[in-house]
């Protein structure tokens, strides 16, 4: 089955203590769509300006991503610029130029409206709603978010939580949303807001699923060196959704291995700037790291 | 086989945002010895003052801990007082009264000098050396430490690392020792300092082993509520050493399951003040949580 992914499509200028890389392919939808493409057909919904480099469209196409839902508008592509601190754990935004993204209204081609797996990657909750409004007969809908929406669009987000099957957020967002320091206590509270599946991302510490069959503690793949963590969370959830859409059986049966595969794609994402590393791997590289994770966690 | 444990034996007065508990049984040796006692016979080396409550000696004895190496000296027992912040992640020391601990010289009874498994729990590296100087024919020696010794006794600690098989420290100490933010890069550097096995503790994020057969990612048992994390690290390494001493086969074969058992004992430790919870459990409670961890990590 295929997965529909809506989110931001952007140009990222990223500064780390060791390097500076202007106008990389970025955005939540870009990272999630490429990650998902290793497992299943992907339909991407987004908007770019007429300055969007052709090579990035070619990159999407090389990954077999259906671009019928990608709008190309006169104007500039969303441009984000950020700087990471020495340990790569904290980043600050230097610049945000919304460009054509400012007036983005996701519009689904008819062929996309019954896609069974839906990933509402990080984007304003009102746009996530707008996508769901156009869909029918979905099988599994997951939303990601960020602290910004908790700050400026909480009512929209809370309404969204009642419409989705799974919700993905990081540990500090979980704390912000629930006022709970304890991640397991936070998970319980988030279920009460609606979603049956809740996943809390903890960066290099892995992630935790809470679902109908209890918790799953999902490890991160060990990396000796992180080059650029931008998009790792999007790669994680994108890889997970791609794996789920491709797998036989129920979401319940597959979600743990789906998270492991997402976790591995995220590890590749961290090893290069933007999509530089992720866009150069093959499914076999992912499967190799999944086997390693099996060995690294066995007891 | 049995395990010899040297470390501090103290009275802990612990304040959390929710409660205040004076003069609990504490100290690295107390936590580690009780944790190890669920698995194998324990010989404890330490010192207490003549004010040390009889009920705490009885607690040690109920756990079958051999107290031949516990000195009782005229004067006051080491007293530590600390306060935890709201999220229990940070603590500050309010008071440290060394008492009889100030002049502590660990002295090993002849019956203790060939104990195969040795845990040098958190205590000054010079005292850890002093214990090793008295021993022969050890099979597996592990040392724990704390940031204080990295600050004031680094040369002693570095000398110790060349004499031990395993070294346990937390992530911030690993960073302090190696200047590496990345935990896997830090592990590599610590091996170069001597120990064949290095374990980095990450609190609620679990722990990571680096040994002759590569890494092991060890989960923490999920707790909805942490009452008092004091002693959790000592419980982890104590439980691990007790399990190793009891298990048939090589350390290599057993260390992963040993860490899992240590992790579970640490989870009980966090559920009560001091040793209140740990001292009330049975082996069956530990085995139950180990089985749960197996389910929580399977994919």
Coordinates of C-alpha atoms in Angstrom, one line a residue:
Chain A
X1 CA 0.0 0.0 0.0
X2 CA 1.1 3.6 -0.4
X3 CA 1.6 6.4 2.1
X4 CA 0.5 10.0 1.7
X5 CA 2.9 12.5 3.3
X6 CA 2.1 16.2 3.8
X7 CA 4.6 18.6 5.4
X8 CA 7.1 21.3 4.6
X9 CA 9.3 21.3 1.6
X10 CA 12.2 23.7 2.2
X11 CA 15.7 24.8 1.6
X12 CA 17.8 24.5 4.7
X13 CA 20.9 26.5 5.4
X14 CA 22.6 24.7 8.2
X15 CA 25.6 25.7 10.3
X16 CA 27.4 23.3 12.6
X17 CA 30.6 24.0 14.6
X18 CA 32.5 22.2 11.8
X19 CA 30.8 23.2 8.5
X20 CA 28.2 25.5 6.8
X21 CA 25.9 24.2 4.1
X22 CA 23.6 26.6 2.3
X23 CA 20.3 25.7 0.6
X24 CA 20.2 21.9 1.3
X25 CA 17.0 20.0 0.5
X26 CA 15.0 20.0 3.7
X27 CA 11.6 20.2 5.3
X28 CA 9.6 17.6 7.2
X29 CA 7.9 16.3 4.1
X30 CA 11.2 15.9 2.2
X31 CA 12.9 13.9 4.9
X32 CA 9.8 11.8 5.7
X33 CA 9.0 11.1 2.0
X34 CA 12.6 10.0 1.1
X35 CA 12.7 7.8 4.3
X36 CA 9.3 6.2 3.5
X37 CA 10.3 5.6 -0.2
X38 CA 12.7 2.8 0.8
X39 CA 9.7 0.7 1.7
X40 CA 6.5 1.8 -0.2
X41 CA 5.2 4.1 -2.8
X42 CA 4.9 7.7 -1.5
X43 CA 2.6 10.6 -2.5
X44 CA 4.0 13.9 -1.3
X45 CA 1.9 17.0 -0.7
X46 CA 3.7 20.3 -0.4
X47 CA 4.7 23.6 -2.1
X48 CA 7.9 25.0 -3.5
X49 CA 8.8 28.3 -5.3
X50 CA 10.0 28.7 -8.8
X51 CA 13.5 29.0 -7.4
X52 CA 13.4 25.4 -6.3
X53 CA 16.5 23.6 -7.7
X54 CA 15.6 21.0 -10.4
X55 CA 18.1 18.6 -8.9
X56 CA 15.9 18.4 -5.8
X57 CA 12.9 17.5 -8.0
X58 CA 15.0 14.8 -9.6
X59 CA 16.0 13.5 -6.2
X60 CA 12.4 13.1 -5.2
X61 CA 11.7 11.3 -8.6
X62 CA 14.7 9.0 -8.2
X63 CA 13.0 7.9 -5.0
X64 CA 9.8 7.2 -6.9
X65 CA 8.0 9.9 -5.0
X66 CA 4.7 10.9 -6.6
X67 CA 4.8 14.7 -7.1
X68 CA 1.2 15.2 -8.4
X69 CA 0.4 16.9 -5.0
X70 CA 3.5 19.1 -5.0
X71 CA 2.6 22.7 -6.0
X72 CA 5.1 24.9 -7.8
X73 CA 4.2 28.5 -7.2
X74 CA 5.7 31.8 -8.3
X75 CA 8.0 33.1 -5.6
X76 CA 10.5 31.8 -3.2
X77 CA 10.8 28.4 -1.6
X78 CA 10.5 28.2 2.2
X79 CA 14.0 28.9 3.5
X80 CA 15.1 28.0 7.0
X81 CA 18.5 28.7 8.4
X82 CA 19.8 27.3 11.7
X83 CA 22.9 26.9 13.8
X84 CA 23.8 23.9 16.0
X85 CA 25.8 24.2 19.2
X86 CA 29.0 22.2 19.8
X87 CA 27.3 19.1 21.0
X88 CA 24.6 19.2 18.3
X89 CA 21.9 18.8 20.9
X90 CA 20.7 22.4 20.8
X91 CA 20.0 24.5 17.7
X92 CA 18.8 28.0 17.2
X93 CA 17.0 29.4 14.2
X94 CA 18.9 32.2 12.4
X95 CA 16.3 33.0 9.8
X96 CA 12.9 31.8 8.6
X97 CA 11.7 33.1 5.2
X98 CA 8.3 31.5 4.5
X99 CA 8.0 32.5 0.9
X100 CA 5.3 30.5 -1.0
X101 CA 4.8 28.4 2.1
X102 CA 3.0 31.4 3.8
X103 CA -0.1 30.9 1.7
X104 CA 0.2 27.1 1.3
X105 CA -3.1 25.3 1.1
X106 CA -2.6 21.6 0.6
X107 CA -4.8 20.3 -2.2
X108 CA -5.1 16.6 -2.8
X109 CA -5.5 15.2 -6.3
X110 CA -8.4 12.8 -6.5
X111 CA -6.0 9.9 -6.9
X112 CA -4.6 10.7 -3.4
X113 CA -7.8 11.0 -1.4
X114 CA -8.1 7.4 -0.4
X115 CA -4.4 6.7 0.4
X116 CA -4.6 4.2 3.3
X117 CA -1.6 5.4 5.2
X118 CA -1.3 9.1 6.0
X119 CA 1.6 10.9 7.6
X120 CA 0.8 14.5 8.7
X121 CA 4.4 15.5 9.1
X122 CA 5.4 18.6 11.0
X123 CA 3.3 21.6 9.7
X124 CA 0.6 23.8 11.1
X125 CA -2.2 21.8 12.7
X126 CA -4.7 23.7 10.6
X127 CA -3.1 22.4 7.4
X128 CA -3.0 18.9 8.9
X129 CA -6.8 19.2 9.5
X130 CA -7.2 20.5 5.9
X131 CA -5.6 17.4 4.5
X132 CA -7.7 15.1 6.6
X133 CA -10.8 16.9 5.6
X134 CA -10.1 15.8 2.0
X135 CA -9.5 12.2 2.8
X136 CA -11.7 9.1 3.1
X137 CA -11.2 5.5 4.0
X138 CA -7.8 6.0 5.7
X139 CA -6.4 3.0 7.5
X140 CA -3.7 4.6 9.7
X141 CA -3.2 8.3 10.3
X142 CA -0.1 9.6 12.2
X143 CA 0.7 13.2 13.0
X144 CA 4.0 14.7 14.0
X145 CA 4.4 18.2 15.5
X146 CA 6.8 20.7 17.0
X147 CA 7.0 23.0 20.0
X148 CA 5.9 26.0 17.9
X149 CA 2.4 24.6 17.4
X150 CA 2.1 23.8 21.1
X151 CA 2.8 27.5 21.7
X152 CA 0.7 29.2 19.0
X153 CA -1.9 26.6 17.8
X154 CA -2.7 24.4 20.8
X155 CA -6.5 24.3 20.3
X156 CA -6.1 23.2 16.7
X157 CA -3.6 20.6 17.8
X158 CA -5.9 19.3 20.5
X159 CA -8.7 19.0 18.0
X160 CA -6.4 17.1 15.7
X161 CA -5.4 14.6 18.4
X162 CA -9.1 13.3 18.3
X163 CA -8.9 12.6 14.6
X164 CA -5.7 10.6 14.3
X165 CA -4.5 7.1 15.2
X166 CA -1.0 7.9 16.1
X167 CA 0.9 10.9 17.5
X168 CA 4.6 11.5 17.5
X169 CA 6.4 14.1 19.5
X170 CA 9.7 14.5 21.3
X171 CA 10.3 14.3 25.0
X172 CA 10.4 18.1 25.7
X173 CA 7.2 18.6 23.7
X174 CA 5.5 15.7 25.7
X175 CA 6.6 17.6 28.9
X176 CA 5.2 20.9 27.5
X177 CA 1.9 19.3 26.5
X178 CA 1.3 17.3 29.7
X179 CA 3.4 19.1 32.4
X180 CA 4.7 15.6 33.3
X181 CA 8.5 15.1 33.6
X182 CA 8.1 11.3 33.6
X183 CA 7.8 10.1 30.0
X184 CA 5.5 7.1 30.9
X185 CA 3.2 9.4 32.9
X186 CA 3.2 11.8 30.0
X187 CA 2.3 8.9 27.6
X188 CA -0.8 8.0 29.7
X189 CA -2.0 11.6 29.6
X190 CA -1.5 12.0 25.8
X191 CA -3.7 8.9 25.2
X192 CA -6.5 10.6 27.1
X193 CA -6.3 13.4 24.5
X194 CA -7.2 10.9 21.7
X195 CA -4.5 8.9 20.0
X196 CA -4.4 5.1 20.4
X197 CA -0.6 5.1 19.6
X198 CA 1.7 7.6 21.0
X199 CA 5.5 7.7 20.3
X200 CA 7.9 9.9 22.2
X201 CA 11.2 10.5 20.4
X202 CA 14.3 10.9 22.6
X203 CA 17.0 11.6 20.0
X204 CA 20.1 9.5 20.6
X205 CA 18.3 7.7 23.4
X206 CA 15.8 6.1 21.0
X207 CA 12.0 6.3 21.3
X208 CA 9.1 4.8 23.2
X209 CA 5.8 3.6 21.9
X210 CA 2.7 3.3 24.0
X211 CA 0.0 1.4 22.2
X212 CA -2.8 -1.1 22.8
X213 CA -0.3 -3.8 23.7
X214 CA 1.7 -1.6 26.1
X215 CA 5.1 -0.1 25.7
X216 CA 7.9 -0.7 23.3
X217 CA 11.4 0.6 24.0
X218 CA 13.0 1.3 20.7
X219 CA 16.7 1.8 20.6
X220 CA 18.6 4.3 18.4
X221 CA 21.3 3.0 16.2
X222 CA 24.7 3.7 17.7
X223 CA 26.6 6.5 15.8
X224 CA 30.1 7.5 16.6
X225 CA 29.7 10.7 14.8
X226 CA 26.7 12.9 14.1
X227 CA 27.1 15.3 11.2
X228 CA 23.7 17.0 11.2
X229 CA 20.6 15.8 13.1
X230 CA 18.2 18.0 11.1
X231 CA 15.4 15.9 9.8
X232 CA 16.2 12.8 11.9
X233 CA 12.8 12.9 13.6
X234 CA 11.0 13.2 10.2
X235 CA 13.1 10.4 8.8
X236 CA 12.2 8.2 11.8
X237 CA 8.4 8.7 11.4
X238 CA 8.6 8.6 7.6
X239 CA 10.6 5.3 7.6
X240 CA 8.1 3.9 10.1
X241 CA 5.1 4.8 8.0
X242 CA 6.7 3.5 4.8
X243 CA 7.4 0.2 6.5
X244 CA 3.9 0.0 7.9
X245 CA 2.3 0.7 4.5
X246 CA 4.4 -2.1 2.9
X247 CA 4.0 -4.8 5.6
X248 CA 1.4 -7.5 5.6
X249 CA -0.8 -7.9 8.7
X250 CA -2.1 -5.4 11.2
X251 CA -0.4 -2.2 12.4
X252 CA -0.3 -3.8 15.9
X253 CA 1.8 -6.7 14.5
X254 CA 4.2 -4.5 12.6
X255 CA 4.7 -1.2 14.4
X256 CA 7.7 -2.3 16.5
X257 CA 9.7 -3.4 13.5
X258 CA 8.4 -0.3 11.7
X259 CA 9.9 1.9 14.4
X260 CA 13.2 0.0 14.3
X261 CA 13.4 0.6 10.5
X262 CA 12.5 4.3 11.0
X263 CA 15.2 4.5 13.7
X264 CA 17.8 3.1 11.3
X265 CA 16.8 5.5 8.5
X266 CA 17.1 8.4 11.0
X267 CA 20.7 7.2 11.8
X268 CA 21.7 7.5 8.2
X269 CA 20.0 11.0 8.1
X270 CA 22.3 12.1 11.0
X271 CA 25.5 11.0 9.1
X272 CA 25.2 13.7 6.4
X273 CA 24.0 17.2 5.9
X274 CA 20.3 17.5 4.8
X275 CA 19.5 14.4 2.7
X276 CA 23.0 13.9 1.4
X277 CA 23.5 10.6 3.1
X278 CA 19.9 9.3 3.2
X279 CA 19.5 9.8 -0.5
X280 CA 22.6 7.7 -1.3
X281 CA 21.6 4.5 0.6
X282 CA 19.8 1.4 -0.5
X283 CA 17.3 -0.8 1.3
X284 CA 20.1 -3.3 1.9
X285 CA 22.0 -0.8 4.0
X286 CA 18.9 -0.3 6.2
X287 CA 18.4 -4.1 6.6
X288 CA 22.0 -4.5 7.6
X289 CA 21.7 -2.0 10.4
X290 CA 18.4 -3.5 11.5
X291 CA 20.2 -6.8 11.9
X292 CA 22.9 -5.1 13.9
X293 CA 20.3 -3.5 16.2
X294 CA 18.9 -7.0 16.8
X295 CA 22.3 -8.1 18.0
X296 CA 22.9 -4.9 20.0
X297 CA 19.7 -5.4 22.0
X298 CA 19.5 -9.2 22.5
X299 CA 19.9 -10.5 26.0
Chain B
X1 CA 30.7 -17.6 43.8
X2 CA 30.6 -14.6 46.0
X3 CA 31.2 -10.9 45.5
X4 CA 33.2 -8.5 47.6
X5 CA 31.9 -4.9 47.7
X6 CA 33.7 -1.9 49.1
X7 CA 32.2 1.6 49.2
X8 CA 30.6 4.1 51.5
X9 CA 28.1 3.1 54.2
X10 CA 26.2 6.2 55.2
X11 CA 23.1 7.8 56.6
X12 CA 21.3 9.8 53.9
X13 CA 18.9 12.6 54.6
X14 CA 17.0 13.1 51.4
X15 CA 14.7 15.9 50.5
X16 CA 12.5 15.7 47.4
X17 CA 9.8 18.2 46.3
X18 CA 7.2 15.8 47.9
X19 CA 8.9 14.5 51.1
X20 CA 11.8 14.7 53.5
X21 CA 13.4 11.6 55.0
X22 CA 16.2 11.9 57.6
X23 CA 18.9 9.3 58.3
X24 CA 18.0 6.6 55.8
X25 CA 20.4 3.8 55.2
X26 CA 22.5 4.8 52.3
X27 CA 26.0 4.8 50.7
X28 CA 27.3 3.1 47.6
X29 CA 28.3 -0.1 49.4
X30 CA 24.9 -0.4 51.1
X31 CA 22.9 -0.1 47.9
X32 CA 25.2 -2.3 45.9
X33 CA 25.5 -5.0 48.6
X34 CA 21.7 -5.3 49.0
X35 CA 21.3 -5.4 45.2
X36 CA 23.9 -8.1 44.8
X37 CA 22.5 -10.1 47.7
X38 CA 19.5 -11.2 45.6
X39 CA 21.8 -13.3 43.5
X40 CA 24.9 -14.3 45.4
X41 CA 26.7 -14.2 48.8
X42 CA 28.1 -10.7 49.5
X43 CA 31.0 -9.6 51.6
X44 CA 30.8 -6.0 52.4
X45 CA 33.8 -3.7 53.3
X46 CA 33.0 -0.4 55.0
X47 CA 33.0 1.6 58.2
X48 CA 30.2 3.0 60.4
X49 CA 30.2 5.0 63.6
X50 CA 28.8 3.9 67.0
X51 CA 25.7 5.9 66.2
X52 CA 24.8 3.5 63.4
X53 CA 21.2 2.2 64.0
X54 CA 21.0 -1.5 64.9
X55 CA 18.1 -1.9 62.6
X56 CA 20.4 -1.2 59.6
X57 CA 22.9 -3.9 60.7
X58 CA 19.9 -6.2 60.9
X59 CA 18.8 -5.2 57.4
X60 CA 22.3 -6.1 56.1
X61 CA 22.1 -9.5 57.9
X62 CA 18.6 -10.2 56.6
X63 CA 20.1 -10.0 53.2
X64 CA 22.8 -12.5 54.2
X65 CA 25.6 -9.9 53.8
X66 CA 28.9 -10.9 55.5
X67 CA 29.8 -8.1 57.8
X68 CA 33.2 -9.4 58.9
X69 CA 34.8 -6.5 56.9
X70 CA 32.5 -3.8 58.3
X71 CA 34.4 -1.7 60.8
X72 CA 32.4 -0.1 63.7
X73 CA 34.4 2.9 65.0
X74 CA 33.8 5.3 67.8
X75 CA 32.3 8.5 66.3
X76 CA 29.7 9.4 63.8
X77 CA 28.6 7.6 60.7
X78 CA 29.1 9.4 57.4
X79 CA 26.1 11.6 56.9
X80 CA 25.1 13.0 53.5
X81 CA 22.1 15.3 53.0
X82 CA 20.8 16.3 49.6
X83 CA 17.9 17.9 47.9
X84 CA 16.3 16.9 44.5
X85 CA 14.8 19.4 42.1
X86 CA 11.2 19.0 40.9
X87 CA 12.0 16.6 38.0
X88 CA 14.4 14.5 40.2
X89 CA 17.1 14.8 37.6
X90 CA 19.3 17.3 39.4
X91 CA 20.3 17.2 43.0
X92 CA 22.4 19.4 45.2
X93 CA 24.3 18.4 48.3
X94 CA 23.1 20.3 51.4
X95 CA 25.6 18.7 53.9
X96 CA 28.4 16.2 54.0
X97 CA 29.7 15.1 57.5
X98 CA 32.4 12.5 56.9
X99 CA 32.6 11.3 60.5
X100 CA 34.5 8.0 60.9
X101 CA 34.6 7.8 57.1
X102 CA 37.3 10.5 57.0
X103 CA 40.0 8.1 58.4
X104 CA 38.6 4.9 56.7
X105 CA 41.2 2.4 55.7
X106 CA 39.5 -0.7 54.2
X107 CA 41.0 -3.8 55.9
X108 CA 40.2 -7.2 54.4
X109 CA 39.8 -10.2 56.6
X110 CA 41.9 -13.1 55.3
X111 CA 38.7 -15.0 54.3
X112 CA 37.9 -12.1 51.9
X113 CA 41.2 -11.8 50.1
X114 CA 40.5 -14.2 47.3
X115 CA 36.9 -13.4 46.5
X116 CA 36.6 -13.9 42.8
X117 CA 34.2 -11.0 42.0
X118 CA 35.1 -7.5 43.3
X119 CA 33.0 -4.4 43.1
X120 CA 34.9 -1.2 44.0
X121 CA 31.7 0.9 44.4
X122 CA 31.9 4.7 44.5
X123 CA 34.6 5.7 47.0
X124 CA 38.0 7.5 46.7
X125 CA 40.2 5.8 44.1
X126 CA 43.0 5.6 46.6
X127 CA 40.8 3.4 48.8
X128 CA 39.8 1.3 45.7
X129 CA 43.5 0.8 45.1
X130 CA 44.0 -0.1 48.8
X131 CA 41.4 -2.9 48.5
X132 CA 42.9 -4.3 45.3
X133 CA 46.4 -4.3 46.9
X134 CA 45.1 -6.8 49.5
X135 CA 43.5 -9.2 46.9
X136 CA 44.8 -12.1 44.9
X137 CA 43.3 -14.4 42.2
X138 CA 40.4 -12.1 41.4
X139 CA 38.2 -13.2 38.4
X140 CA 36.4 -9.9 37.6
X141 CA 37.0 -6.5 39.1
X142 CA 34.6 -3.6 38.4
X143 CA 35.0 0.0 39.6
X144 CA 32.3 2.7 39.8
X145 CA 33.2 6.4 40.4
X146 CA 31.7 9.9 40.6
X147 CA 32.5 13.4 39.3
X148 CA 34.2 14.3 42.6
X149 CA 37.1 11.9 41.9
X150 CA 37.5 13.1 38.3
X151 CA 37.9 16.6 39.8
X152 CA 40.2 15.9 42.8
X153 CA 41.8 12.5 42.2
X154 CA 42.1 12.0 38.5
X155 CA 45.7 10.6 38.6
X156 CA 44.6 7.9 41.1
X157 CA 41.6 7.1 39.0
X158 CA 43.6 6.8 35.8
X159 CA 46.0 4.4 37.5
X160 CA 43.0 2.4 38.8
X161 CA 41.7 2.0 35.2
X162 CA 44.7 0.0 34.3
X163 CA 44.1 -2.5 37.2
X164 CA 40.4 -3.3 36.6
X165 CA 38.3 -5.3 34.1
X166 CA 35.2 -3.2 34.1
X167 CA 34.5 0.5 34.6
X168 CA 31.1 2.0 35.3
X169 CA 30.3 5.7 35.0
X170 CA 27.5 8.0 34.0
X171 CA 27.2 9.9 30.8
X172 CA 28.2 13.3 32.2
X173 CA 31.3 11.7 33.8
X174 CA 32.2 10.0 30.5
X175 CA 32.0 13.4 28.9
X176 CA 34.1 15.0 31.6
X177 CA 36.7 12.2 31.3
X178 CA 37.0 12.1 27.5
X179 CA 35.7 15.5 26.4
X180 CA 33.6 13.6 24.0
X181 CA 29.8 14.4 23.7
X182 CA 29.1 11.3 21.7
X183 CA 28.7 8.4 24.1
X184 CA 30.1 5.8 21.6
X185 CA 33.2 7.9 20.9
X186 CA 33.6 8.3 24.7
X187 CA 33.5 4.6 25.1
X188 CA 36.2 4.0 22.6
X189 CA 38.5 6.5 24.4
X190 CA 37.8 5.0 27.8
X191 CA 38.9 1.5 26.6
X192 CA 42.2 3.1 25.6
X193 CA 42.6 4.0 29.3
X194 CA 42.6 0.3 30.3
X195 CA 39.2 -1.4 31.0
X196 CA 38.0 -4.2 28.7
X197 CA 34.4 -3.6 29.7
X198 CA 33.0 0.0 30.0
X199 CA 29.4 0.7 31.0
X200 CA 27.9 4.2 30.7
X201 CA 24.8 4.8 32.8
X202 CA 22.2 7.1 31.4
X203 CA 19.6 7.1 34.2
X204 CA 16.0 6.6 32.9
X205 CA 17.5 6.1 29.4
X206 CA 19.2 2.9 30.4
X207 CA 22.9 2.1 29.9
X208 CA 25.3 1.0 27.3
X209 CA 28.0 -1.6 27.5
X210 CA 31.1 -1.7 25.3
X211 CA 33.0 -5.0 25.6
X212 CA 34.9 -7.5 23.6
X213 CA 31.8 -8.4 21.6
X214 CA 30.8 -4.8 20.8
X215 CA 27.9 -2.8 22.3
X216 CA 24.9 -3.8 24.2
X217 CA 22.0 -1.3 24.6
X218 CA 20.4 -2.0 28.0
X219 CA 17.0 -0.5 28.6
X220 CA 15.8 0.9 31.9
X221 CA 12.6 -0.6 33.3
X222 CA 9.7 1.9 32.7
X223 CA 8.6 3.6 35.9
X224 CA 5.6 5.9 36.0
X225 CA 6.8 7.4 39.2
X226 CA 10.2 7.9 40.7
X227 CA 10.2 8.5 44.4
X228 CA 14.0 8.8 45.1
X229 CA 16.7 7.9 42.6
X230 CA 19.5 8.0 45.2
X231 CA 21.5 4.7 45.0
X232 CA 20.0 3.6 41.6
X233 CA 23.4 3.5 40.0
X234 CA 24.9 1.6 42.9
X235 CA 22.0 -0.8 42.8
X236 CA 22.5 -1.3 39.0
X237 CA 26.1 -2.2 39.3
X238 CA 25.6 -4.2 42.5
X239 CA 22.8 -6.3 40.9
X240 CA 25.0 -6.8 37.9
X241 CA 27.9 -8.1 39.9
X242 CA 25.7 -10.3 42.1
X243 CA 24.2 -11.9 39.0
X244 CA 27.6 -12.4 37.3
X245 CA 29.0 -14.0 40.5
X246 CA 26.1 -16.5 40.6
X247 CA 25.9 -17.3 36.9
X248 CA 27.6 -20.3 35.2
X249 CA 29.8 -19.6 32.3
X250 CA 32.0 -16.7 31.3
X251 CA 31.5 -13.0 32.0
X252 CA 31.1 -12.5 28.3
X253 CA 28.2 -14.9 28.1
X254 CA 26.4 -13.4 31.1
X255 CA 27.1 -9.7 31.3
X256 CA 24.1 -8.6 29.2
X257 CA 21.6 -10.5 31.3
X258 CA 23.5 -9.3 34.4
X259 CA 23.0 -5.7 33.3
X260 CA 19.3 -6.3 32.7
X261 CA 19.0 -7.7 36.3
X262 CA 20.9 -4.8 37.7
X263 CA 18.7 -2.4 35.7
X264 CA 15.6 -4.0 37.3
X265 CA 17.0 -3.8 40.9
X266 CA 17.7 -0.1 40.2
X267 CA 14.1 0.4 39.1
X268 CA 12.9 -0.9 42.5
X269 CA 15.5 1.3 44.2
X270 CA 13.9 4.4 42.6
X271 CA 10.4 3.4 43.9
X272 CA 11.2 4.2 47.5
X273 CA 13.4 6.3 49.7
X274 CA 16.8 4.9 50.5
X275 CA 16.6 1.1 50.6
X276 CA 12.9 1.1 51.7
X277 CA 11.6 -0.5 48.6
X278 CA 14.7 -2.6 47.5
X279 CA 14.9 -4.2 51.0
X280 CA 11.3 -5.5 50.7
X281 CA 11.4 -7.3 47.4
X282 CA 12.2 -10.9 46.6
X283 CA 14.1 -12.5 43.7
X284 CA 10.7 -13.4 42.2
X285 CA 9.8 -9.7 41.8
X286 CA 13.1 -9.1 40.0
X287 CA 12.5 -12.1 37.6
X288 CA 9.0 -10.8 36.9
X289 CA 10.3 -7.4 35.7
X290 CA 13.1 -9.1 33.7
X291 CA 10.4 -11.0 31.8
X292 CA 8.5 -7.7 31.2
X293 CA 11.7 -6.1 29.9
X294 CA 12.1 -9.0 27.5
X295 CA 8.6 -8.2 26.2
X296 CA 9.1 -4.5 26.1
X297 CA 12.2 -4.7 23.9
X298 CA 11.3 -7.5 21.5
X299 CA 10.8 -6.7 17.8

